[in-house]
Amino acid sequence: MSQSIAVIKGDGIGPEIMDATLRVLDALDCGLDYQFIDAGLTALEKHGTLIPQESLDTIEKLGIALKGPLTTPIGKGFSSINVQLRRHFDLYANVRPAVSFPGTRSRYDDIDMITVRENTEGAYLSDGQELIDDGNTGLSVIKVTREGSERIVRYAFELAKNNGRKKVTAVHKANIIKTSSGLFLDVAREIAKEYPEIEFQEMIVDNACMQLVMNPHQFDVVVTTNLFGDIMSDLCAGLVGGLGLAPGANIGEDAAIFEAVHGSAPDIEGKKLANPCALLLAAAQMLDHLGMNEKGTAIRRGIRDVLERRRDMVTPDMGGTGSTDTFADALVEQVKAK
Ligand code: ATP
Ligand code: MG
């Protein structure tokens, strides 16, 4: 039986990198059936809304979406589509692998880690933000629940277990923010006991940032609350050479959405300069999630091989002389040869 997935091509360079990605998925015979849905600017033009109900229904029915970058028009009262999707489907886990690839400008080689960020509570509550004292005092609530902490920490351990990873590091500030961060750490310690085969480490966030910069190879899976996770996942992307190769997943109980971390890059739209790798790596994460780890690995290995050997085929952002299409050609050839 084939697996149906919802596909949002997205805005700007979205359609170009999605076409390249789907060509590689097809070459791998993943048995996926694509149901194309509208969202973003294209949806706004066609349906008068950034996310039509029909699109939400399709994601709800299929449970899996691969999403190109979406533009939220600025200053017209629209709230971010990505945030809307996250809220609608309660996508509590933001999962961002940071893996070194050849040919990237970065400080370290051989980094291979994943940050798992809690995505629904912490310091990022839509209510819980208040200006008082005639606008002279800003108040932001930090809310951490046992349930929210349990599910994110459990997700991190399951991810480690299912992917042969050895260690989970819980990052916190429990020494100062004793209530919320303290609760998160307590829960992490409890859940860790259920996974004796996986090493558990706890680290205070300021030290974790220093350690990341000085000795990033000690990290494997990092799990943390919303604000720390937001900052640390971009720090990790920077460690491996920036957002060009950074995929991400937003995962809930009933739905999961896989995407590139970068935006719609309207400055290079239609020029065939867009690097499809971040979206392809998101597709690889999706294949892992669907239990097709070998196919996911084939994509990652293919990207590595092409970056190493076919500089003429890769896009200029990676120092190559090729285009989105030649990059896809090379990857298709590479994954078929294996
Ligand atoms: P948005 O408003 O959707 O965030 P953006 O232009 O800010 O769009 P970013 O991803 O933030 O998009 O892009 C920042 C810069 O990185 C741009 O100059 C863009 O051309 C470049 N860039 C982003 N993604 C890619 C890619 N996949 N390939 C090549 N260059 C990219
Ligand atoms: Mg941007």
Short mmCIF file of C-alpha atoms and ligand atoms in Angstrom, two decimals:
data_model
loop_
_atom_site.label_atom_id
_atom_site.label_comp_id
_atom_site.label_asym_id
_atom_site.label_seq_id
_atom_site.Cartn_x
_atom_site.Cartn_y
_atom_site.Cartn_z
CA MET A 1 0.00 0.00 0.00
CA SER A 2 1.37 3.40 -0.85
CA GLN A 3 1.66 6.13 1.73
CA SER A 4 -0.11 9.38 0.89
CA ILE A 5 1.47 12.63 1.97
CA ALA A 6 0.30 16.23 1.66
CA VAL A 7 2.67 18.42 -0.34
CA ILE A 8 2.78 22.20 -0.10
CA LYS A 9 5.07 23.58 -2.80
CA GLY A 10 5.29 26.92 -1.05
CA ASP A 11 6.21 30.46 -2.09
CA GLY A 12 9.27 31.98 -3.76
CA ILE A 13 11.80 29.24 -4.46
CA GLY A 14 9.43 26.68 -2.89
CA PRO A 15 8.13 25.14 -6.15
CA GLU A 16 11.67 24.85 -7.59
CA ILE A 17 13.16 23.07 -4.59
CA MET A 18 10.02 20.94 -4.12
CA ASP A 19 10.18 19.72 -7.74
CA ALA A 20 13.84 18.79 -7.25
CA THR A 21 13.01 17.01 -3.98
CA LEU A 22 10.13 15.02 -5.45
CA ARG A 23 12.33 13.92 -8.36
CA VAL A 24 14.80 12.43 -5.87
CA LEU A 25 12.02 10.79 -3.82
CA ASP A 26 10.64 9.26 -7.03
CA ALA A 27 14.08 7.98 -8.02
CA LEU A 28 14.26 6.22 -4.65
CA ASP A 29 10.93 4.45 -5.21
CA CYS A 30 9.56 5.55 -1.87
CA GLY A 31 6.03 4.55 -2.86
CA LEU A 32 4.66 7.93 -1.87
CA ASP A 33 1.46 9.36 -3.30
CA TYR A 34 1.53 13.16 -3.34
CA GLN A 35 -1.58 15.20 -2.62
CA PHE A 36 -0.80 18.78 -3.52
CA ILE A 37 -2.44 21.41 -1.35
CA ASP A 38 -2.40 25.20 -1.34
CA ALA A 39 -1.03 27.42 1.40
CA GLY A 40 0.73 30.76 1.59
CA LEU A 41 0.58 33.46 -1.09
CA THR A 42 -0.77 31.13 -3.78
CA ALA A 43 -3.63 30.18 -1.47
CA LEU A 44 -4.26 33.82 -0.62
CA GLU A 45 -4.64 34.66 -4.31
CA LYS A 46 -6.83 31.66 -5.13
CA HIS A 47 -8.91 31.30 -1.99
CA GLY A 48 -8.55 34.57 -0.10
CA THR A 49 -6.92 32.88 2.88
CA LEU A 50 -3.38 31.76 3.73
CA ILE A 51 -4.46 28.26 4.76
CA PRO A 52 -7.75 27.07 3.24
CA GLN A 53 -9.82 24.68 5.37
CA GLU A 54 -9.45 22.09 2.62
CA SER A 55 -5.66 22.11 3.08
CA LEU A 56 -5.99 21.68 6.84
CA ASP A 57 -8.42 18.81 6.26
CA THR A 58 -5.98 17.04 3.94
CA ILE A 59 -3.11 17.34 6.44
CA GLU A 60 -5.44 16.11 9.17
CA LYS A 61 -6.51 13.11 7.08
CA LEU A 62 -3.04 12.09 5.91
CA GLY A 63 -1.08 13.05 9.03
CA ILE A 64 2.09 13.87 7.07
CA ALA A 65 3.02 17.00 5.13
CA LEU A 66 6.13 18.05 3.26
CA LYS A 67 6.18 21.81 3.07
CA GLY A 68 8.09 24.35 1.02
CA PRO A 69 8.81 27.77 2.56
CA LEU A 70 5.74 29.97 3.00
CA THR A 71 5.59 33.74 3.04
CA THR A 72 3.41 35.51 5.55
CA PRO A 73 2.59 38.99 4.17
CA ILE A 74 4.02 41.58 6.55
CA GLY A 75 1.98 44.31 8.17
CA LYS A 76 -1.44 43.24 6.90
CA GLY A 77 -2.63 41.68 10.12
CA PHE A 78 -1.82 38.10 9.13
CA SER A 79 -0.40 35.85 11.80
CA SER A 80 2.46 33.57 10.75
CA ILE A 81 1.30 30.49 8.83
CA ASN A 82 3.92 28.36 10.46
CA VAL A 83 2.66 29.35 13.89
CA GLN A 84 -0.94 28.74 12.79
CA LEU A 85 -0.09 25.22 11.61
CA ARG A 86 1.82 24.50 14.80
CA ARG A 87 -1.14 25.57 16.94
CA HIS A 88 -3.81 23.90 14.83
CA PHE A 89 -2.14 20.49 14.91
CA ASP A 90 -0.49 20.83 18.34
CA LEU A 91 2.93 20.15 16.83
CA TYR A 92 4.79 20.02 20.12
CA ALA A 93 8.21 18.82 18.98
CA ASN A 94 10.48 20.90 16.77
CA VAL A 95 13.22 18.55 15.64
CA ARG A 96 16.30 19.99 13.96
CA PRO A 97 19.24 17.80 12.93
CA ALA A 98 22.59 19.57 12.59
CA VAL A 99 24.94 17.52 10.45
CA SER A 100 28.23 18.56 8.83
CA PHE A 101 28.45 18.26 5.07
CA PRO A 102 31.53 18.60 2.88
CA GLY A 103 32.12 21.90 1.16
CA THR A 104 30.36 24.06 3.73
CA ARG A 105 32.09 26.92 5.41
CA SER A 106 32.09 25.93 9.06
CA ARG A 107 34.31 25.69 12.06
CA TYR A 108 33.97 21.94 12.65
CA ASP A 109 33.64 18.71 10.69
CA ASP A 110 31.75 15.61 11.68
CA ILE A 111 29.04 17.21 13.77
CA ASP A 112 25.99 14.99 13.92
CA MET A 113 23.41 16.01 16.48
CA ILE A 114 19.71 16.72 16.82
CA THR A 115 17.97 19.38 18.90
CA VAL A 116 14.48 18.60 20.13
CA ARG A 117 12.72 21.79 21.14
CA GLU A 118 9.43 21.96 23.02
CA ASN A 119 7.21 24.00 20.77
CA THR A 120 3.93 24.77 22.53
CA GLU A 121 4.66 26.26 25.97
CA GLY A 122 7.65 27.74 27.82
CA ALA A 123 8.24 31.45 27.27
CA TYR A 124 6.38 31.61 23.94
CA LEU A 125 2.75 31.86 25.03
CA SER A 126 0.47 34.07 22.98
CA ASP A 127 -1.48 34.94 26.12
CA GLY A 128 0.80 35.57 29.03
CA GLN A 129 2.36 38.63 27.39
CA GLU A 130 1.35 41.86 29.05
CA LEU A 131 2.38 45.48 29.24
CA ILE A 132 1.49 47.06 32.57
CA ASP A 133 2.42 50.21 34.45
CA ASP A 134 1.32 52.47 31.55
CA GLY A 135 3.43 50.47 29.15
CA ASN A 136 6.57 50.83 31.23
CA THR A 137 6.77 47.24 32.40
CA GLY A 138 6.66 44.17 30.19
CA LEU A 139 5.54 40.90 31.68
CA SER A 140 5.98 37.51 30.04
CA VAL A 141 4.83 34.32 31.66
CA ILE A 142 6.87 31.13 31.38
CA LYS A 143 4.65 28.09 31.60
CA VAL A 144 6.01 24.58 31.83
CA THR A 145 3.73 21.64 32.51
CA ARG A 146 4.49 18.09 33.58
CA GLU A 147 2.52 16.78 30.61
CA GLY A 148 4.31 19.06 28.12
CA SER A 149 7.70 18.16 29.55
CA GLU A 150 6.94 14.45 29.61
CA ARG A 151 5.95 14.26 25.99
CA ILE A 152 8.92 16.24 24.69
CA VAL A 153 11.49 14.37 26.78
CA ARG A 154 9.92 11.04 25.86
CA TYR A 155 10.00 12.06 22.21
CA ALA A 156 13.73 12.79 22.49
CA PHE A 157 14.46 9.42 24.10
CA GLU A 158 12.36 7.52 21.56
CA LEU A 159 14.12 9.37 18.75
CA ALA A 160 17.48 8.41 20.25
CA LYS A 161 16.40 4.79 20.69
CA ASN A 162 14.98 4.41 17.18
CA ASN A 163 17.98 5.98 15.50
CA GLY A 164 20.77 4.23 17.35
CA ARG A 165 21.82 7.35 19.21
CA LYS A 166 23.61 7.04 22.50
CA LYS A 167 22.98 10.08 24.62
CA VAL A 168 20.29 12.62 25.50
CA THR A 169 21.26 15.94 27.07
CA ALA A 170 18.53 17.91 28.86
CA VAL A 171 19.30 21.63 28.77
CA HIS A 172 17.79 23.82 31.49
CA LYS A 173 18.25 26.74 33.88
CA ALA A 174 16.82 25.02 36.93
CA ASN A 175 19.33 26.66 39.27
CA ILE A 176 17.76 30.09 38.67
CA ILE A 177 14.31 29.54 37.16
CA LYS A 178 13.51 26.99 39.82
CA THR A 179 9.81 26.52 39.17
CA SER A 180 9.42 26.09 35.41
CA SER A 181 12.88 24.98 34.39
CA GLY A 182 13.13 23.00 37.62
CA LEU A 183 9.99 21.05 36.76
CA PHE A 184 11.31 20.33 33.28
CA LEU A 185 14.55 18.96 34.72
CA ASP A 186 12.74 16.84 37.33
CA VAL A 187 10.57 15.30 34.62
CA ALA A 188 13.59 14.71 32.37
CA ARG A 189 15.35 12.83 35.19
CA GLU A 190 12.29 10.66 35.73
CA ILE A 191 11.82 9.78 32.07
CA ALA A 192 15.55 9.09 31.68
CA LYS A 193 15.21 6.20 34.16
CA GLU A 194 12.93 4.45 31.66
CA TYR A 195 15.78 4.36 29.14
CA PRO A 196 18.76 2.85 30.97
CA GLU A 197 20.43 1.98 27.64
CA ILE A 198 20.71 5.66 26.71
CA GLU A 199 23.14 7.91 28.54
CA PHE A 200 21.45 10.88 30.21
CA GLN A 201 23.22 14.15 30.79
CA GLU A 202 21.91 17.44 32.17
CA MET A 203 23.46 20.77 31.37
CA ILE A 204 22.73 24.37 32.31
CA VAL A 205 21.94 26.39 29.19
CA ASP A 206 24.77 28.91 29.44
CA ASN A 207 27.33 26.13 29.82
CA ALA A 208 25.62 24.19 27.00
CA CYS A 209 26.16 27.13 24.65
CA MET A 210 29.83 27.36 25.55
CA GLN A 211 30.26 23.59 25.21
CA LEU A 212 28.54 23.67 21.82
CA VAL A 213 31.05 26.16 20.53
CA MET A 214 34.12 24.57 22.15
CA ASN A 215 33.39 20.85 21.94
CA PRO A 216 30.27 20.16 19.88
CA HIS A 217 31.11 16.51 19.25
CA GLN A 218 30.08 15.56 22.78
CA PHE A 219 26.40 16.16 21.88
CA ASP A 220 24.04 13.64 20.36
CA VAL A 221 20.38 14.44 21.11
CA VAL A 222 19.62 17.66 22.99
CA VAL A 223 16.17 18.23 24.49
CA THR A 224 15.06 21.56 25.92
CA THR A 225 12.24 24.02 26.46
CA ASN A 226 10.93 26.44 23.84
CA LEU A 227 13.10 29.57 24.22
CA PHE A 228 16.39 27.74 24.84
CA GLY A 229 15.58 25.39 21.96
CA ASP A 230 14.90 28.26 19.57
CA ILE A 231 18.28 29.80 20.28
CA MET A 232 20.26 26.57 20.47
CA SER A 233 18.90 25.11 17.23
CA ASP A 234 20.05 28.18 15.29
CA LEU A 235 23.39 28.05 17.08
CA CYS A 236 23.71 24.44 15.92
CA ALA A 237 22.77 25.38 12.34
CA GLY A 238 25.52 28.01 12.46
CA LEU A 239 28.02 25.40 13.68
CA VAL A 240 27.48 23.31 10.56
CA GLY A 241 27.53 26.21 8.10
CA GLY A 242 24.24 28.06 8.29
CA LEU A 243 20.66 27.57 7.22
CA GLY A 244 21.40 26.34 3.69
CA LEU A 245 21.45 22.71 4.73
CA ALA A 246 19.13 22.90 7.73
CA PRO A 247 15.96 20.81 7.78
CA GLY A 248 13.34 20.75 10.50
CA ALA A 249 10.27 18.82 11.52
CA ASN A 250 7.28 19.86 13.57
CA ILE A 251 5.76 16.80 15.13
CA GLY A 252 2.53 16.18 17.02
CA GLU A 253 0.50 13.13 18.06
CA ASP A 254 -1.66 13.18 14.94
CA ALA A 255 0.32 15.15 12.36
CA ALA A 256 3.89 15.91 11.37
CA ILE A 257 5.12 18.62 9.03
CA PHE A 258 8.60 18.51 7.47
CA GLU A 259 10.25 21.62 6.06
CA ALA A 260 13.41 23.52 5.22
CA VAL A 261 14.40 25.99 7.90
CA HIS A 262 15.22 28.75 5.39
CA GLY A 263 12.63 31.12 3.94
CA SER A 264 11.16 31.65 0.48
CA ALA A 265 14.20 33.63 -0.81
CA PRO A 266 12.26 35.81 -3.29
CA ASP A 267 15.55 37.41 -4.38
CA ILE A 268 16.53 34.25 -6.28
CA GLU A 269 13.07 33.00 -7.25
CA GLY A 270 12.90 31.58 -10.78
CA LYS A 271 16.66 31.83 -11.32
CA LYS A 272 17.38 28.14 -10.76
CA LEU A 273 19.92 29.08 -8.09
CA ALA A 274 18.04 27.63 -5.12
CA ASN A 275 19.78 24.85 -3.23
CA PRO A 276 17.27 22.02 -2.70
CA CYS A 277 19.26 20.28 0.07
CA ALA A 278 17.49 21.62 3.13
CA LEU A 279 14.12 20.47 1.81
CA LEU A 280 15.63 17.16 0.69
CA LEU A 281 17.04 16.61 4.17
CA ALA A 282 13.59 17.40 5.56
CA ALA A 283 12.21 14.73 3.21
CA ALA A 284 14.86 12.34 4.58
CA GLN A 285 13.64 13.13 8.11
CA MET A 286 10.12 12.37 6.91
CA LEU A 287 11.23 9.00 5.53
CA ASP A 288 12.87 8.18 8.88
CA HIS A 289 9.62 9.15 10.60
CA LEU A 290 7.69 6.82 8.26
CA GLY A 291 10.02 3.96 9.10
CA MET A 292 11.93 4.17 5.80
CA ASN A 293 15.27 4.95 7.46
CA GLU A 294 17.28 3.33 4.68
CA LYS A 295 15.79 5.65 2.09
CA GLY A 296 16.39 8.63 4.37
CA THR A 297 19.99 7.56 4.74
CA ALA A 298 20.29 7.17 0.96
CA ILE A 299 19.32 10.84 0.53
CA ARG A 300 21.85 12.02 3.13
CA ARG A 301 24.59 9.89 1.61
CA GLY A 302 23.68 11.05 -1.89
CA ILE A 303 23.96 14.70 -0.87
CA ARG A 304 27.31 14.02 0.75
CA ASP A 305 28.63 12.26 -2.35
CA VAL A 306 27.43 14.92 -4.76
CA LEU A 307 28.85 17.74 -2.60
CA GLU A 308 32.17 15.94 -2.47
CA ARG A 309 32.52 14.87 -6.09
CA ARG A 310 30.31 16.92 -8.37
CA ARG A 311 31.05 20.57 -7.66
CA ASP A 312 30.07 21.32 -11.26
CA MET A 313 26.52 20.14 -10.50
CA VAL A 314 25.86 21.91 -7.17
CA THR A 315 24.36 25.37 -6.67
CA PRO A 316 26.49 28.52 -6.27
CA ASP A 317 25.64 28.94 -2.54
CA MET A 318 27.70 25.76 -1.99
CA GLY A 319 30.49 27.05 -4.17
CA GLY A 320 29.35 25.08 -7.22
CA THR A 321 28.72 26.09 -10.80
CA GLY A 322 25.44 24.22 -11.30
CA SER A 323 21.75 24.95 -10.84
CA THR A 324 18.81 23.58 -8.88
CA ASP A 325 18.15 21.21 -11.80
CA THR A 326 21.70 19.91 -12.24
CA PHE A 327 21.90 19.37 -8.47
CA ALA A 328 18.74 17.26 -8.70
CA ASP A 329 20.09 15.44 -11.78
CA ALA A 330 23.26 14.50 -9.90
CA LEU A 331 21.30 13.35 -6.85
CA VAL A 332 18.91 11.26 -8.92
CA GLU A 333 21.87 9.60 -10.61
CA GLN A 334 23.60 9.06 -7.27
CA VAL A 335 20.65 7.46 -5.43
CA LYS A 336 19.83 5.26 -8.44
CA ALA A 337 23.42 4.02 -8.66
CA LYS A 338 23.30 2.73 -5.08
P1 ATP B 1 11.32 34.84 3.87
O1 ATP B 1 10.70 36.17 3.95
O2 ATP B 1 10.40 33.78 3.34
O3 ATP B 1 12.04 34.43 5.13
P2 ATP B 1 13.95 35.40 2.92
O4 ATP B 1 14.49 36.02 1.67
O5 ATP B 1 14.17 36.08 4.19
O6 ATP B 1 12.43 34.99 2.72
P3 ATP B 1 15.73 33.43 3.81
O7 ATP B 1 15.69 31.99 3.79
O8 ATP B 1 15.72 34.08 5.13
O9 ATP B 1 14.56 33.95 2.94
O10 ATP B 1 16.95 33.85 2.89
C1 ATP B 1 18.03 34.60 3.31
C2 ATP B 1 19.07 34.61 2.19
O11 ATP B 1 19.54 33.29 1.94
C3 ATP B 1 18.52 35.12 0.86
O12 ATP B 1 19.45 35.98 0.28
C4 ATP B 1 18.36 33.89 0.01
O13 ATP B 1 18.62 34.13 -1.34
C5 ATP B 1 19.36 32.90 0.59
N1 ATP B 1 18.77 31.55 0.53
C6 ATP B 1 17.78 31.06 1.31
N2 ATP B 1 17.47 29.80 1.00
C7 ATP B 1 18.29 29.45 -0.02
C8 ATP B 1 18.47 28.24 -0.81
N3 ATP B 1 17.71 27.16 -0.60
N4 ATP B 1 19.39 28.25 -1.78
C9 ATP B 1 20.15 29.33 -2.01
N5 ATP B 1 20.05 30.48 -1.31
C10 ATP B 1 19.13 30.57 -0.33
MG MG B 2 13.92 35.29 6.31
#
